[in-house]
Tab-separated table of C-alpha atoms in Angstrom:
chain	number	residue	atom	x	y	z
Q	1	LEU	CA	46.736	128.423	63.909
Q	2	GLY	CA	43.737	126.325	62.759
Q	3	ARG	CA	45.433	126.788	58.922
Q	4	ALA	CA	49.041	126.441	59.661
Q	5	LEU	CA	48.161	123.123	62.294
Q	6	GLY	CA	45.828	122.178	58.587
Q	7	PHE	CA	49.080	122.448	56.184
Q	8	ALA	CA	51.436	120.931	59.189
Q	9	LEU	CA	49.542	118.166	60.150
Q	10	GLY	CA	47.278	117.422	56.665
Q	11	ARG	CA	46.751	114.440	55.523
Q	12	GLY	CA	48.261	113.075	51.398
Q	13	ALA	CA	50.403	110.990	50.000
Q	14	THR	CA	53.242	112.236	51.138
Q	15	THR	CA	52.206	111.731	55.105
Q	16	PRO	CA	55.043	110.018	56.564
Q	17	ALA	CA	54.963	106.007	57.990
Q	18	THR	CA	54.729	106.794	61.518
Q	19	ARG	CA	52.304	109.900	61.154
Q	20	ARG	CA	49.923	107.358	59.254
Q	21	ALA	CA	50.284	104.254	62.708
Q	22	GLY	CA	48.965	107.117	64.328
Q	23	LEU	CA	52.384	107.365	67.048
Q	24	LEU	CA	52.909	111.631	66.491
Q	25	ARG	CA	51.253	113.274	68.984
Q	26	ALA	CA	50.756	117.118	69.475
Q	27	ASP	CA	49.797	119.257	71.835
Q	28	ASP	CA	48.990	123.224	71.357
Q	29	LEU	CA	50.273	125.490	74.477
Q	30	ALA	CA	47.537	128.794	73.988
Q	31	SER	CA	48.141	131.716	75.559
Q	32	GLU	CA	46.939	134.323	73.154
Q	33	VAL	CA	45.178	132.749	70.662
Q	34	GLU	CA	41.742	134.324	69.235
Q	35	GLY	CA	38.749	132.190	69.956
Q	36	LEU	CA	40.408	129.717	72.503
Q	37	ASP	CA	40.919	130.207	76.412
Q	38	ALA	CA	44.624	129.952	77.255
Q	39	GLY	CA	45.323	126.355	78.213
Q	40	LEU	CA	46.653	123.066	76.711
Q	41	TYR	CA	44.871	121.127	74.112
Q	42	LEU	CA	45.182	118.239	71.942
Q	43	VAL	CA	45.435	118.374	68.428
Q	44	GLU	CA	43.367	115.820	66.885
Q	45	GLY	CA	43.951	114.678	63.119
Q	46	ALA	CA	45.186	117.950	60.757
Q	47	GLY	CA	43.963	120.852	63.445
Q	48	GLU	CA	40.569	119.534	62.467
Q	49	ALA	CA	39.484	119.954	66.247
Q	50	LEU	CA	41.735	120.859	69.695
Q	51	LEU	CA	40.990	119.024	72.931
Q	52	PRO	CA	41.035	120.892	76.370
Q	53	GLU	CA	43.362	119.214	78.895
Q	54	GLY	CA	44.067	121.972	81.110
Q	55	VAL	CA	43.331	125.151	81.598
Q	56	GLY	CA	45.830	128.508	82.095
Q	57	GLU	CA	48.981	130.069	81.328
Q	58	TYR	CA	52.044	127.845	80.316
Q	59	ARG	CA	54.857	130.044	78.737
Q	60	ASP	CA	56.379	130.556	82.072
Q	61	ARG	CA	56.327	126.604	82.748
Q	62	LEU	CA	57.037	126.475	78.708
Q	63	ALA	CA	60.344	128.599	79.257
Q	64	HIS	CA	61.575	126.705	81.674
Q	65	CYS	CA	60.899	123.479	79.999
Q	66	SER	CA	63.174	124.932	77.272
Q	67	LEU	CA	65.794	125.918	78.860
Q	68	GLY	CA	64.982	129.195	80.108
Q	69	GLN	CA	65.064	130.374	75.786
Q	70	GLU	CA	62.854	133.840	75.808
Q	71	ILE	CA	60.743	133.024	72.379
Q	72	ALA	CA	59.189	130.454	75.461
Q	73	LEU	CA	57.490	133.473	76.688
Q	74	ARG	CA	56.886	135.442	73.395
Q	75	GLY	CA	54.672	132.815	71.673
Q	76	ALA	CA	50.994	133.138	70.998
Q	77	ALA	CA	50.780	129.366	70.908
Q	78	ALA	CA	53.467	126.252	71.255
Q	79	LEU	CA	53.404	122.965	69.783
Q	80	VAL	CA	54.594	120.084	71.495
Q	81	PHE	CA	55.273	116.924	68.961
Q	82	THR	CA	55.165	113.082	71.393
Q	83	ALA	CA	55.402	109.911	70.645
Q	84	PRO	CA	54.718	107.046	72.574
Q	85	ALA	CA	57.933	105.422	73.079
Q	86	ASN	CA	57.300	101.259	73.450
Q	87	VAL	CA	54.236	101.493	70.518
Q	88	ALA	CA	57.146	102.959	68.722
Q	89	VAL	CA	59.429	100.787	69.074
Q	90	ASP	CA	57.580	97.340	68.317
Q	91	ARG	CA	56.417	99.288	65.502
Q	92	PHE	CA	58.923	100.151	63.821
Q	93	GLY	CA	62.148	98.453	66.019
Q	94	ASP	CA	65.449	100.531	66.643
Q	95	ARG	CA	64.711	102.775	64.487
Q	96	ALA	CA	61.827	104.320	65.647
Q	97	TYR	CA	63.638	107.548	66.923
Q	98	ARG	CA	64.954	108.618	64.190
Q	99	TYR	CA	61.675	108.487	62.249
Q	100	LEU	CA	59.510	110.216	64.936
Q	101	HIS	CA	62.131	113.102	64.994
Q	102	LEU	CA	62.256	113.163	61.625
Q	103	ASP	CA	58.716	113.377	61.194
Q	104	ALA	CA	58.148	115.939	63.998
Q	105	GLY	CA	60.459	117.736	62.303
Q	106	ALA	CA	58.937	118.081	59.224
Q	107	ALA	CA	55.194	118.971	60.647
Q	108	GLY	CA	57.519	121.525	62.172
Q	109	GLN	CA	58.771	122.947	59.449
Q	110	ARG	CA	55.981	123.097	57.634
Q	111	PHE	CA	54.310	124.002	61.136
Q	112	GLN	CA	56.662	127.257	60.692
Q	113	LEU	CA	56.852	127.817	56.774
Q	114	ALA	CA	52.472	128.455	56.928
Q	115	ALA	CA	52.644	130.428	60.024
Q	116	THR	CA	54.989	132.569	57.811
Q	117	ALA	CA	53.129	132.421	54.876
Q	118	LEU	CA	50.103	134.199	56.587
Q	119	GLY	CA	52.488	136.544	58.428
Q	120	VAL	CA	53.256	135.192	61.652
Q	121	GLN	CA	56.400	134.750	63.252
Q	122	ALA	CA	57.716	130.946	64.546
Q	123	CYS	CA	60.611	129.622	65.839
Q	124	GLY	CA	61.677	125.512	66.197
Q	125	ILE	CA	63.299	124.892	69.746
Q	126	GLY	CA	65.198	121.963	69.348
Q	127	GLY	CA	66.615	121.887	72.602
Q	128	PHE	CA	64.266	121.538	76.036
Q	129	PHE	CA	64.171	118.830	79.145
Q	130	ASP	CA	62.445	115.920	78.061
Q	131	ASP	CA	60.663	114.943	81.695
Q	132	ALA	CA	59.803	118.469	82.681
Q	133	THR	CA	58.130	119.003	79.014
Q	134	ALA	CA	56.529	115.421	79.124
Q	135	ASP	CA	54.998	116.473	82.128
Q	136	LEU	CA	53.692	119.845	81.146
Q	137	VAL	CA	51.640	118.386	78.202
Q	138	GLY	CA	50.788	115.126	80.669
Q	139	ILE	CA	52.322	111.727	78.584
Q	140	PRO	CA	54.622	109.275	80.242
Q	141	ALA	CA	57.898	110.170	81.416
Q	142	ASP	CA	59.413	106.915	79.527
Q	143	ASP	CA	57.368	108.709	76.552
Q	144	TRP	CA	59.269	110.642	73.714
Q	145	VAL	CA	59.100	114.505	73.439
Q	146	LEU	CA	60.836	114.832	70.147
Q	147	TYR	CA	60.087	118.786	69.543
Q	148	LEU	CA	58.585	122.431	70.564
Q	149	VAL	CA	57.901	125.165	67.880
Q	150	THR	CA	56.181	128.638	68.966
Q	151	MET	CA	54.357	131.285	67.088
Q	152	GLY	CA	52.633	134.156	67.613
Q	153	ARG	CA	53.350	137.900	65.689
Q	154	GLU	CA	56.421	139.931	67.138
């Protein structure tokens, strides 16, 4: 998980402006990750730290948020990418929504590529209930839920 996070969220010359501005948030829902208790964690930086936000198993709630997709039940961990809508619009105007979706999609794709390179399966989830997912990770309902990615051995 840590290596995939580092690759997905690592800083560098190609870091999108939305991430440089600190707008893209990633939360990890850990279920079966070695060294982590099951729970919700805020991902700091490029995965240098996972800050506990909630304790317990989240897969059933994640599956509900993900329109009942079974892949949400099978993952050992899942990332949920979100962003503060008002701050993003103030900074990037009416294109903020597009920019943040592109950034979250790119980070999710890099996470999936890293997981695959490490011999772990990963799958993006683009269909979800926005409000239920926002509630799951504890962000205001008017902020944007952008993308979900699961990972784990099959």
